[in-house]
Every structure is written in C-alpha cells, then in structure tokens.
Coordinates of C-alpha atoms in Angstrom, one line a residue:
M1 CA 0.0 0.0 0.0
A2 CA 1.0 3.7 -0.4
T3 CA 2.5 5.4 2.6
P4 CA -0.4 6.7 4.7
P5 CA -0.7 10.5 5.2
Q6 CA 0.9 12.0 8.3
T7 CA -2.4 13.4 9.5
H8 CA -6.1 12.6 8.9
Q9 CA -9.6 13.8 9.8
A10 CA -11.5 12.8 12.9
L11 CA -14.9 13.7 14.4
A12 CA -14.9 15.0 18.0
M13 CA -17.0 17.1 20.3
K14 CA -16.5 20.9 20.7
K15 CA -16.6 22.2 24.3
V16 CA -19.2 24.8 25.1
D17 CA -20.6 25.9 28.5
G18 CA -23.7 24.3 29.9
K19 CA -25.1 22.1 32.6
P20 CA -25.3 18.3 32.3
G21 CA -28.5 17.3 30.6
E22 CA -29.0 20.8 29.2
V23 CA -25.8 21.3 27.2
W24 CA -25.4 19.9 23.7
Y25 CA -21.8 19.7 22.6
P26 CA -21.5 20.4 18.9
L27 CA -19.7 18.2 16.5
Q28 CA -16.4 19.3 14.9
L29 CA -13.9 17.9 12.4
T30 CA -10.4 17.9 13.6
T31 CA -7.0 16.9 12.2
V32 CA -5.1 14.2 14.1
P33 CA -1.7 12.6 13.6
T34 CA -1.6 9.1 11.9
P35 CA 0.2 6.7 14.2
V36 CA 2.7 4.3 12.8
P37 CA 1.6 0.7 13.5
S38 CA 3.9 -1.6 15.4
S39 CA 4.4 -5.3 14.5
S40 CA 1.3 -6.2 16.6
Q41 CA -1.0 -3.6 15.3
L42 CA -3.2 -3.1 12.2
L43 CA -3.6 0.0 10.1
L44 CA -7.3 0.3 9.3
R45 CA -9.7 2.4 7.1
P46 CA -13.2 2.5 8.5
T47 CA -16.0 2.0 5.9
H48 CA -19.0 2.2 8.3
L49 CA -19.5 3.6 11.8
S50 CA -22.5 3.2 14.1
L51 CA -23.9 5.3 17.0
N52 CA -24.7 4.1 20.5
H53 CA -26.6 5.8 23.4
R54 CA -23.3 6.5 25.2
D55 CA -22.5 8.9 22.3
L56 CA -25.8 10.8 22.9
F57 CA -25.1 10.9 26.6
L58 CA -21.5 12.2 26.0
R59 CA -22.9 15.1 24.0
Q60 CA -25.3 15.9 26.9
A61 CA -22.5 15.8 29.5
L62 CA -24.2 12.8 31.1
Y63 CA -21.4 10.4 30.6
P64 CA -18.1 10.2 32.7
S65 CA -14.8 11.7 31.5
P66 CA -15.8 13.4 28.2
S67 CA -13.0 14.4 25.9
F68 CA -12.9 17.1 23.3
T69 CA -9.9 15.7 21.6
T70 CA -10.6 11.9 21.5
P71 CA -12.6 10.9 18.4
L72 CA -16.1 9.8 19.0
L73 CA -17.8 6.4 18.5
S74 CA -17.1 2.8 19.5
D75 CA -18.3 0.7 16.5
A76 CA -16.8 0.3 13.1
C77 CA -16.4 -2.0 10.2
C78 CA -12.9 -1.5 8.6
V79 CA -10.7 -2.5 5.8
V80 CA -7.2 -3.7 6.7
L81 CA -4.5 -1.5 5.0
S82 CA -1.5 -3.1 6.6
S83 CA -1.1 -6.0 9.0
P84 CA 1.6 -7.4 11.4
H85 CA 4.7 -8.6 9.6
H86 CA 3.3 -7.4 6.3
K87 CA 1.1 -10.5 5.8
S88 CA -0.4 -9.5 2.5
S89 CA -3.1 -12.1 2.7
A90 CA -4.8 -10.1 5.5
E91 CA -4.6 -6.8 3.7
A92 CA -7.9 -5.6 2.2
S93 CA -9.8 -7.9 4.4
R94 CA -12.7 -6.6 6.6
V95 CA -12.5 -6.5 10.4
I96 CA -14.7 -5.3 13.2
L97 CA -13.3 -3.9 16.5
N98 CA -13.7 -5.0 20.1
P99 CA -15.5 -1.8 21.4
A100 CA -13.7 -1.9 24.8
H101 CA -10.2 -2.7 25.9
G102 CA -8.8 -4.0 29.2
W103 CA -10.9 -7.1 29.8
L104 CA -9.5 -10.4 28.5
D105 CA -11.6 -13.5 29.6
S106 CA -12.8 -13.4 33.2
P107 CA -16.5 -14.2 33.4
L108 CA -16.8 -12.1 36.5
G109 CA -15.7 -8.7 35.1
P110 CA -12.5 -6.9 34.0
E111 CA -9.4 -8.3 35.5
S112 CA -8.3 -4.8 36.4
P113 CA -11.3 -2.5 36.4
A114 CA -9.1 0.6 36.3
D115 CA -7.7 -0.5 33.0
F116 CA -11.1 -1.2 31.4
A117 CA -12.2 1.5 28.9
I118 CA -14.7 1.8 26.1
L119 CA -13.7 3.3 22.8
G120 CA -14.8 6.8 21.8
G121 CA -15.1 10.3 23.2
T122 CA -13.6 10.0 26.6
S123 CA -10.3 10.6 28.3
T124 CA -10.1 7.0 29.6
N125 CA -9.3 5.6 26.2
P126 CA -7.4 7.6 23.5
L127 CA -9.0 5.6 20.7
G128 CA -12.3 6.5 19.0
V129 CA -13.4 5.1 15.6
A130 CA -14.8 8.3 14.0
Q131 CA -11.7 9.0 12.0
A132 CA -10.3 8.3 8.5
L133 CA -7.6 5.9 9.7
L134 CA -7.1 3.8 12.8
V135 CA -4.2 1.9 14.4
V136 CA -5.5 -0.9 16.6
A137 CA -3.9 -4.0 18.3
A138 CA -4.6 -7.0 16.1
D139 CA -5.9 -8.9 19.1
E140 CA -8.7 -6.4 19.6
T141 CA -10.2 -7.1 16.2
A142 CA -12.2 -10.0 14.6
A143 CA -12.7 -11.0 11.0
C144 CA -15.9 -9.5 9.8
P145 CA -18.6 -12.2 9.2
T146 CA -18.6 -12.6 5.4
H147 CA -22.4 -12.6 5.1
L148 CA -22.8 -9.0 6.5
F149 CA -22.9 -5.8 4.6
G150 CA -20.6 -3.1 6.0
A151 CA -23.5 -1.2 7.7
E152 CA -24.6 -4.4 9.4
A153 CA -21.1 -5.2 10.5
A154 CA -20.7 -1.8 12.1
A155 CA -24.0 -2.3 13.9
L156 CA -22.7 -5.4 15.6
P157 CA -19.8 -4.9 18.1
L158 CA -21.0 -3.0 21.1
T159 CA -24.7 -4.1 21.2
G160 CA -23.8 -7.6 20.1
L161 CA -21.2 -8.0 22.8
T162 CA -23.5 -6.5 25.5
G163 CA -26.4 -8.6 24.4
W164 CA -24.3 -11.8 24.3
R165 CA -23.0 -11.4 27.8
T166 CA -26.5 -10.7 29.2
L167 CA -27.9 -13.8 27.6
V168 CA -25.1 -16.4 27.4
T169 CA -23.0 -15.5 30.5
K170 CA -25.5 -13.9 32.9
S171 CA -29.0 -15.2 32.3
G172 CA -28.4 -18.8 33.3
I173 CA -30.7 -20.2 30.6
I174 CA -28.1 -21.0 27.9
E175 CA -26.0 -24.1 27.6
S176 CA -23.0 -24.4 25.5
S177 CA -21.8 -27.6 23.8
G178 CA -18.7 -26.2 22.1
N179 CA -18.0 -25.4 18.5
A180 CA -20.1 -22.2 18.7
S181 CA -23.2 -24.2 19.6
Y182 CA -25.6 -22.8 22.2
S183 CA -29.1 -23.9 23.3
G184 CA -31.8 -22.5 25.5
Q185 CA -34.5 -24.8 24.0
G186 CA -37.9 -24.3 25.6
K187 CA -36.8 -21.6 28.1
N188 CA -39.0 -18.5 28.4
L189 CA -37.4 -15.0 28.3
L190 CA -38.7 -11.4 28.5
V191 CA -36.7 -8.7 26.7
T192 CA -37.7 -5.2 27.6
G193 CA -37.6 -2.1 25.5
I194 CA -37.5 -3.8 22.1
G195 CA -36.1 -1.5 19.4
G196 CA -32.9 -0.6 21.1
G197 CA -29.7 -2.2 19.7
V198 CA -29.0 -4.5 22.7
A199 CA -32.6 -5.7 23.0
L200 CA -32.7 -6.6 19.4
M201 CA -29.4 -8.5 19.5
V202 CA -30.6 -10.4 22.5
L203 CA -33.8 -11.3 20.6
L204 CA -31.9 -12.5 17.6
F205 CA -29.4 -14.6 19.6
A206 CA -32.1 -16.1 21.9
V207 CA -34.5 -17.1 19.0
Q208 CA -31.6 -18.8 17.2
M209 CA -30.8 -20.7 20.4
G210 CA -34.3 -22.0 20.7
V211 CA -35.5 -19.7 23.5
R212 CA -39.1 -18.5 23.5
V213 CA -39.0 -14.6 23.7
W214 CA -41.6 -12.1 24.7
V215 CA -40.9 -8.3 24.5
T216 CA -42.2 -5.0 25.9
S217 CA -42.4 -1.7 24.0
G218 CA -44.4 1.5 24.1
E219 CA -45.3 1.0 20.4
A220 CA -47.5 -1.7 18.9
G221 CA -45.6 -1.4 15.7
K222 CA -42.4 -2.4 17.3
I223 CA -43.9 -5.4 18.9
A224 CA -45.1 -6.5 15.5
K225 CA -41.7 -6.0 14.0
A226 CA -40.2 -8.1 16.9
R227 CA -42.6 -10.9 16.1
E228 CA -41.4 -10.8 12.5
L229 CA -37.9 -11.4 14.0
G230 CA -39.0 -14.4 16.0
A231 CA -40.6 -13.1 19.2
E232 CA -43.6 -15.0 20.5
G233 CA -45.4 -11.8 21.3
G234 CA -45.3 -8.7 23.5
V235 CA -47.1 -6.1 25.6
S236 CA -47.0 -2.3 26.0
Y237 CA -45.2 -1.3 29.2
K238 CA -47.4 1.9 29.1
E239 CA -50.5 -0.2 29.9
K240 CA -51.3 -0.6 33.6
G241 CA -51.0 -4.3 34.6
W242 CA -49.0 -5.3 31.5
E243 CA -47.5 -8.1 33.5
K244 CA -50.9 -9.7 33.9
E245 CA -51.4 -9.5 30.1
L246 CA -48.0 -11.1 29.6
K247 CA -48.8 -13.9 32.0
G248 CA -51.8 -14.9 29.9
M249 CA -49.5 -15.3 26.8
L250 CA -47.1 -17.8 28.5
P251 CA -47.5 -21.4 27.5
K252 CA -49.6 -23.6 29.8
E253 CA -46.9 -26.2 30.0
R254 CA -44.4 -23.6 31.2
P255 CA -46.4 -20.6 32.6
Y256 CA -43.5 -18.6 33.9
L257 CA -40.4 -16.8 32.8
D258 CA -36.9 -18.2 33.3
A259 CA -35.2 -14.9 32.9
I260 CA -35.7 -11.2 32.1
I261 CA -33.1 -9.0 30.3
D262 CA -33.7 -5.3 31.0
G263 CA -32.1 -2.0 30.1
A264 CA -34.6 0.3 31.8
G265 CA -34.6 -0.4 35.5
G266 CA -37.4 1.1 37.6
D267 CA -40.1 -1.4 38.6
I268 CA -39.0 -4.3 36.4
V269 CA -38.3 -6.6 39.4
L270 CA -41.5 -5.6 41.1
K271 CA -43.7 -6.3 38.0
G272 CA -41.7 -8.8 36.0
G273 CA -40.6 -10.7 39.1
R274 CA -44.2 -11.9 39.5
L275 CA -43.8 -13.9 36.4
L276 CA -40.4 -15.4 37.1
K277 CA -39.9 -19.0 38.3
P278 CA -38.4 -19.5 41.8
G279 CA -34.8 -18.6 41.5
G280 CA -35.3 -16.8 38.2
V281 CA -32.9 -14.1 37.0
V282 CA -33.2 -10.5 36.1
V283 CA -30.2 -9.3 34.1
S284 CA -29.8 -5.5 34.1
Y285 CA -27.5 -3.9 31.5
G286 CA -28.7 -0.3 32.1
M287 CA -31.2 2.0 33.8
T288 CA -32.8 4.5 31.5
L289 CA -35.9 5.0 33.6
A290 CA -34.2 5.6 37.0
P291 CA -30.7 5.1 38.5
S292 CA -32.0 2.3 40.7
L293 CA -34.1 -0.8 40.8
S294 CA -36.9 -1.6 43.3
Y295 CA -36.5 -5.0 44.9
P296 CA -39.6 -6.0 46.9
M297 CA -39.8 -8.6 49.7
Q298 CA -41.7 -10.9 47.4
A299 CA -38.6 -11.2 45.2
V300 CA -36.6 -12.1 48.2
L301 CA -39.1 -14.9 49.1
N302 CA -39.0 -16.1 45.5
N303 CA -35.2 -16.2 45.5
V304 CA -35.1 -13.9 42.4
E305 CA -31.6 -12.9 41.4
V306 CA -30.6 -9.5 39.9
R307 CA -27.4 -9.6 38.0
G308 CA -25.6 -6.6 36.6
S309 CA -23.9 -6.8 33.2
T310 CA -21.7 -4.3 31.4
M311 CA -20.3 -4.8 28.0
G312 CA -18.1 -8.0 27.9
S313 CA -14.6 -9.5 27.6
R314 CA -12.5 -10.0 24.6
A315 CA -13.2 -13.8 24.8
E316 CA -17.0 -13.1 24.8
F317 CA -16.5 -10.7 21.8
Q318 CA -14.8 -13.4 19.8
A319 CA -17.4 -16.0 20.8
M320 CA -20.2 -13.7 19.8
V321 CA -18.7 -12.9 16.4
A322 CA -18.1 -16.7 15.8
F323 CA -21.8 -17.4 16.5
V324 CA -23.0 -14.6 14.3
A325 CA -20.8 -15.9 11.5
K326 CA -21.9 -19.5 12.0
E327 CA -25.7 -18.8 12.2
K328 CA -25.7 -16.0 9.6
I329 CA -27.3 -13.5 12.0
R330 CA -28.0 -10.0 10.7
P331 CA -28.1 -7.0 13.1
V332 CA -31.0 -4.7 12.5
V333 CA -30.1 -1.3 11.0
S334 CA -32.5 1.5 11.2
R335 CA -30.9 4.1 8.9
V336 CA -27.7 4.7 7.0
I337 CA -26.4 8.1 5.9
D338 CA -23.8 8.7 3.2
G339 CA -21.2 11.5 3.0
G340 CA -18.8 10.3 5.6
L341 CA -17.5 12.4 8.5
Q342 CA -17.9 15.6 6.4
N343 CA -21.7 15.1 6.5
L344 CA -22.2 16.8 9.8
E345 CA -25.8 17.6 9.0
G346 CA -26.6 14.0 8.3
I347 CA -24.8 12.8 11.4
E348 CA -26.8 15.3 13.5
S349 CA -30.0 13.8 12.0
L350 CA -29.0 10.4 13.3
F351 CA -28.5 11.9 16.8
D352 CA -31.9 13.5 16.4
D353 CA -33.4 10.1 15.7
M354 CA -31.8 8.7 18.8
K355 CA -33.0 11.6 21.0
A356 CA -36.5 11.2 19.8
G357 CA -36.4 7.4 19.9
R358 CA -37.4 7.0 16.3
Q359 CA -35.0 4.2 15.5
F360 CA -35.6 0.5 15.4
G361 CA -32.1 -0.9 15.3
K362 CA -28.8 0.9 14.7
L363 CA -28.0 4.2 13.2
V364 CA -25.0 4.0 10.8
I365 CA -22.6 6.4 9.0
A366 CA -21.2 5.2 5.6
V367 CA -17.6 6.6 5.6
G368 CA -16.3 4.8 2.5
E369 CA -17.2 1.8 0.5
D370 CA -15.2 -1.4 1.0
G371 CA -16.2 -2.8 -2.4
K372 CA -17.3 -6.1 -0.9
G373 CA -20.8 -7.4 -0.3
P374 CA -21.8 -10.4 1.7
E375 CA -19.6 -13.5 1.3
G376 CA -16.9 -11.2 -0.1
G377 CA -18.6 -10.7 -3.5
E378 CA -18.8 -7.4 -5.3
I379 CA -21.8 -5.3 -4.2
D380 CA -24.8 -5.4 -6.5
I381 CA -26.7 -2.1 -6.4
L382 CA -30.1 -3.9 -6.5
D383 CA -29.1 -6.2 -3.7
L384 CA -28.0 -3.3 -1.6
T385 CA -31.1 -1.3 -2.4
Y386 CA -33.4 -4.2 -1.4
A387 CA -31.4 -4.7 1.8
S388 CA -31.6 -1.0 2.6
L389 CA -35.3 -0.9 1.9
E390 CA -36.0 -3.8 4.2
L391 CA -34.1 -2.1 7.0
I392 CA -35.8 1.3 6.5
L393 CA -39.2 -0.4 6.8
L394 CA -38.2 -1.4 10.3
A395 CA -37.8 2.2 11.5
L396 CA -40.5 3.1 14.1
D397 CA -40.2 5.0 17.3
D398 CA -40.0 4.1 21.0
S399 CA -38.5 6.1 23.8
R400 CA -37.8 3.3 26.1
M401 CA -34.8 1.6 24.7
G402 CA -31.1 1.2 25.0
S403 CA -29.1 1.9 28.2
F404 CA -26.4 4.1 29.6
F405 CA -23.9 2.7 27.2
F406 CA -25.9 1.6 24.1

C-alpha cells in the first residue's frame, strides 16, 4: 500500500458551556496525527460507523470523562490496509473492532477495572473510531462475518457484545456444547424495550438458540416487528397491569419466565418478578428510567436474582462474532447516511433520531465503500437497495430503549 498521510480527519465534540443534561456539545472535524503501527497492530480504514446511546449521553455531558480531543464512537467496520509482519493475505480484508479494551476473559468482570475503557469520546481511552484511519492492536479485532454488509457489521460490536454477555454469560438459561453451539431450548425469556440495539441483538441470539422470547415496547408497531424477527409476542409497558397480560401469553406447559433481560430499571423486578420462576434471574444492563431498581420482599421470598452486566470481555466478543458468522445472524439497521464524516448535518440527523427514539435498530454512517458485499462478493446495487429498503421499513419510534452505554 502507499505510505499513509501523516495526518487525517477525525470527528470529535466541541466544548461549550452548559449544565449536564442541558448542554449539547457540537460536532467538529479535527486533524489528528496518523500513528505508525507496530508489528502487533493493524492500520485500518473505516468504511461504516454506528452510534450508541453513550454517544448521545456524552454530547449531553451525562457520561463520565468526556474528551474534546478523542474521536467519537465505538463501533466500526474497517478494511485492513497493513497487518503485522506485512502479511499481504490479511490486507484488504474486513474486520470489526472490540469496542472496549482491558478485559481479557474473566466471566466475573474486567481483570483490572481501572484499565477497562470503552472506545470513543472519553479521556479514559485515547481511541475512537470516528476518523479516517485507525491503528489498533490486532488482538482487539475480529474478522468481519462474510455474510454481512458493512452497515450491518458496524452495527454489531457494542450491542452484540453486551447482548451476548447478558444472555449467554449472565441469564443462566443458555447451555454451550462447544463449536459455537448454544441452546436454551424451551426456556422463556422477557426482553424489555425492544427497538434498542442491545434488546434486538438479545432477541436475535435467543431465538436462534431455541428460546421463546416475549418483549415489551411503548409502540404496537415495534412489537409487530419483533414478532417478525421471531418473538412470541409482546405487551406495551405503558399499559397498567402489563405483567398480567403477559402472564396470559405464556404457554400452559411452562407458565412462567426463566429470565428477564432489561435495560430500563425502575419497577421491572416488582412487576416482571411476579412472572419469574423461583430462582429466576433479572439481568440489568442499564437503567434509563431511573438510576435504581426496586427490589420487593416478594422477590426475596421467591429467590429472584438480579445480575448486573456491562459490555463483555475479549473472549466473549470473539465467541459472539463466531456465533453470528456460523448462524448468519444479521443485526438490525434502522438508517444509514452517506457522505462520511464531512456530512455533519446527516450525522446530526442520526442523533436527532436517537434523541426522539425514532429508530428500530442501529444508526449508521457510511464513511467509504469497501467494495465487498456479503460473502466477499462485489456489491450489486439492486441487492444493496433491497437490503436497505428492508431495513428502512423497520424504522419506528420508541422512547424506552437502549441503556447508559448503548
């Protein structure tokens, strides 16, 4: 490859005065130096980037350690420009990035919590993916599943990793038999706030593993879309007594939930706990309704467990990507904008979608085309158009989705 430029463009926040929750940090293009990769690093060119709720919270000063020099965003699909030891066979291949560094393989949590940091927009990690070129440790990447378009691949890392850990590691309903084979056959699961990226990935994973999934949403249309993706059914959390309605949907041979995966907090243990089996599990990956969970005495008497879950390890990331590749799972993309990092107006429109809760799935920025479609073939414009149309039709709104990170 040609010698990379000494500097390149990046997207960061601009500091302005304001109180947390009231301020809105503008976007700005900056010029940053291009690092020289070591023998253990890759030089990458992003082709697609995706937003997460943490990016929204950063711009509202509601997320710890905001940085006005670190490029934004955690998720990217990239083309390899150079690889360790100049292995030409790896060049021009597509990779996705582990969205957080400092956690190898412990199922309990980061081995050294002080060293754990998510990519994008903070002073705790100097790397963010919203830039023209990236230098990343090869160990922190995974080969992009070949069946995915670039926009789908960029939608996968953070929400896929978070959803994987909540379901496979924390919920207690999934058994692994090795060789990327997982089963929760016949188990009953509730996923709240469907439409957010994590909730959708949990739904896709769980259905593929044989789990029966029910969902909650504030919009009937989103419940209908979830059923198209394999959910058994769902209820509106806006309705008083929604838990009673959900109880009537559960199968007679197994009239209870084995687990709940939730990103909202609030009264989910109080209401959902009434449907859990004795010893059932509530996995919490965020609290968008309130910064606490109510835990009633009835949950104590029913031995209900609440398990917190944040992101995941490098080992869980690799396992998740392997499962997606094996089962040909496609993340749900709500909308893609073209024009790259220079399209600040378009990027702002994605943030507007997120603020208003209009999305069903991930919001993606196309930075540059990689020239490869699914299975590594050349992109056919009609295939891409049909795929985009199918994803656009999924776009509806729901304010109760996502979490502090996602």
